[in-house]
Coordinates of C-alpha atoms in Angstrom, one line a residue:
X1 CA 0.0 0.0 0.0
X2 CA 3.3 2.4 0.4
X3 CA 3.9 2.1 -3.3
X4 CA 0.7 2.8 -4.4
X5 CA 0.6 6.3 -1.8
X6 CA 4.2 7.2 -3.9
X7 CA 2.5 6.6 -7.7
X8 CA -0.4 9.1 -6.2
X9 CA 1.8 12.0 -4.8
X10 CA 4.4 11.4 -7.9
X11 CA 0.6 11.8 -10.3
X12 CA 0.3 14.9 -8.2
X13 CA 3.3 16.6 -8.4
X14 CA 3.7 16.7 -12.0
X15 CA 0.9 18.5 -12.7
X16 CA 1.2 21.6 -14.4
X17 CA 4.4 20.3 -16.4
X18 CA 3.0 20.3 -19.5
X19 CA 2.0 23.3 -19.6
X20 CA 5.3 24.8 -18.3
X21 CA 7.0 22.5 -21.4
X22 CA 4.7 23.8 -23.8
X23 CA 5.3 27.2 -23.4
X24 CA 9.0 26.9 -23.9
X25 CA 8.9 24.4 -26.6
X26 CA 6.4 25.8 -29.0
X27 CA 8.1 29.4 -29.3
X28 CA 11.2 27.9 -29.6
X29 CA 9.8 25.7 -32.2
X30 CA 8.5 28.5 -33.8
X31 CA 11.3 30.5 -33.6
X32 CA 13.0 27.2 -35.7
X33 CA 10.9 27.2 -38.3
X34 CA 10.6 30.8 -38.8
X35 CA 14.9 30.4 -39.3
X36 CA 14.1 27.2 -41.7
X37 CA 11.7 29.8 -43.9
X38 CA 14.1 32.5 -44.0
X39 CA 17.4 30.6 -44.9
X40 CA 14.8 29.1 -47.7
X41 CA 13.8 33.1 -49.0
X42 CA 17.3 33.7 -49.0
X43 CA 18.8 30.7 -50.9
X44 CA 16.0 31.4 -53.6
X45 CA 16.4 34.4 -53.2
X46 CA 20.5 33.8 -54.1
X47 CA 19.8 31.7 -56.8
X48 CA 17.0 33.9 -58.5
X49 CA 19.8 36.8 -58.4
X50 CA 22.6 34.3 -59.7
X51 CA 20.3 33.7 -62.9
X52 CA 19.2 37.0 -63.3
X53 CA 23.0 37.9 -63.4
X54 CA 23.8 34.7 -65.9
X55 CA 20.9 36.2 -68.3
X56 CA 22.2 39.9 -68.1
X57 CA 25.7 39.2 -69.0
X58 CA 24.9 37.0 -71.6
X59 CA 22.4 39.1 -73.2
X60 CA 25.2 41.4 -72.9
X61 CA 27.6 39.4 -74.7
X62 CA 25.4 38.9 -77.9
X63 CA 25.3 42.9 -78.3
X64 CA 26.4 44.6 -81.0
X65 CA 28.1 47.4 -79.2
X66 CA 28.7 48.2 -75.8
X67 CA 26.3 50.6 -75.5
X68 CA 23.6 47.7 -76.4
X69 CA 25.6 45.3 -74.2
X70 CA 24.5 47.6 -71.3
X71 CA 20.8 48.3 -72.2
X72 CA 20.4 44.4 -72.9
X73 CA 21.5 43.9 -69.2
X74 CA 19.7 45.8 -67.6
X75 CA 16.4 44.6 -69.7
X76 CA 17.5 40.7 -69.1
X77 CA 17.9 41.1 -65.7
X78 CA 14.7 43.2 -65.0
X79 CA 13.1 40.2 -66.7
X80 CA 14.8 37.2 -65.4
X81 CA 13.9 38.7 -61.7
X82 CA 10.3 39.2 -62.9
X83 CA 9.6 35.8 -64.6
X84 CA 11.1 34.0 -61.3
X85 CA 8.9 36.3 -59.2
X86 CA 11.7 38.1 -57.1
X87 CA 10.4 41.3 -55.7
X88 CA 13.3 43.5 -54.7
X89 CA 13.1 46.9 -53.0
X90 CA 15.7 48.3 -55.2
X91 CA 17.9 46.1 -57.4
X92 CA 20.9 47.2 -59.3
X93 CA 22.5 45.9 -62.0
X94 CA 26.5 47.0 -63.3
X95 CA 27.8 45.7 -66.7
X96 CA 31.6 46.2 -66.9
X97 CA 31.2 45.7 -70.8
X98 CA 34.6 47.3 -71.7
X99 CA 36.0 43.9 -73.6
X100 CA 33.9 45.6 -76.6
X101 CA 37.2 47.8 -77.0
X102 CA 39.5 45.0 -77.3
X103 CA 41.2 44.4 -80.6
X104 CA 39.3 41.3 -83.2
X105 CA 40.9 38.4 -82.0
X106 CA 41.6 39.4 -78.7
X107 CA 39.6 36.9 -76.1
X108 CA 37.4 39.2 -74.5
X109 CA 34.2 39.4 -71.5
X110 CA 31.2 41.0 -70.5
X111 CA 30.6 41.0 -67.0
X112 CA 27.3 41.6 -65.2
X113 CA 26.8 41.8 -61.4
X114 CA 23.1 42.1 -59.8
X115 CA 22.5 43.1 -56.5
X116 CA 19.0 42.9 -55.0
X117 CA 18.1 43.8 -51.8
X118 CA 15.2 41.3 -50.7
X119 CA 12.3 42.0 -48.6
X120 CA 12.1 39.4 -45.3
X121 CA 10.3 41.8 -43.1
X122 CA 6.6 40.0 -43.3
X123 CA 8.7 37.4 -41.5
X124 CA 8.8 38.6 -37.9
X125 CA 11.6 36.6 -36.5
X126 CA 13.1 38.3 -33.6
X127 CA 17.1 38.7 -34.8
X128 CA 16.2 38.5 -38.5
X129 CA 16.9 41.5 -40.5
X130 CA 13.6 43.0 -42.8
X131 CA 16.3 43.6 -45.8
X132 CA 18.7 41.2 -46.8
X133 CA 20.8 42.7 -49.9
X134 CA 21.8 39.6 -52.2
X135 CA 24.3 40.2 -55.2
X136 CA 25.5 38.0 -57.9
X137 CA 28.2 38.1 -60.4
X138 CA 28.4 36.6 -63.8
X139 CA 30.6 36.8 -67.0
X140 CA 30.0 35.7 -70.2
X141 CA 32.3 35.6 -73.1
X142 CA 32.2 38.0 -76.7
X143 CA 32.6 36.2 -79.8
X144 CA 36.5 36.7 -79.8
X145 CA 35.7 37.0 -83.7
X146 CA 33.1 39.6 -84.1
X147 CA 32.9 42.6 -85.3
X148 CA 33.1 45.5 -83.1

């Protein structure tokens, strides 16, 4: 009869635990999976960015002159970021497209970086920033060949 007085204060005494573990666990749960979703934003994020920057230098590379080579960018970029559904805040894109002055014959690149910064602030992670500025950097080669 001792043991079964023990099992009924033990029964007793851990009341109220579960709620005391719940509200730790479930914030810091939440707190996890709010990291897993923005580490996920950001890596597409990245990647949208890296293409974006692919597309601009290599619409850049087909141009006729550099002054093309630099609108075609800008225009591949803006589109690349729009068909993949990246919203940036501002978004910049710099084509160094000076291998158009290199002599025919001469290997030559066009070189297109895009920098986006991202919007995370509908997140609401505490520690998590609301911008996140993500930038890419691409080259692609002119037609060592071509006229220009």
């Amino acid at each position: 009869m001792t043991s079964h007085r023990r099992v009924r204060r033990r029964a007793r005494d851990d009341r109220g635990s579960a709620a005391i573990e719940a509200a730790i666990g479930v914030p810091a749960f939440l707190l996890f999976v709010g990291l897993i979703i923005f580490a996920g934003r950001v890596a597409v994020a990245h990647q949208a960015i890296e293409s974006a920057a692919a597309s601009a230098a290599r619409s850049a590379s087909i141009a006729r002159t550099q002054q093309a080579a630099v609108a075609d960018a800008h225009s591949a970029a803006a589109g690349s970021l729009t068909d993949q559904d990246v919203h940036c805040v501002t978004q910049q894109v710099h084509v160094d497209a000076s291998g158009f002055g290199a002599p025919v014959g001469t290997p030559a690149t066009v070189t297109a970086t895009v920098s986006c910064v991202v919007d995370l602030a509908d997140l609401a992670v505490p520690g998590v920033p609301g911008t996140r500025t993500v930038t890419a950097t691409m080259s692609s080669p002119i037609d060592t060949y071509r006229e220009r």
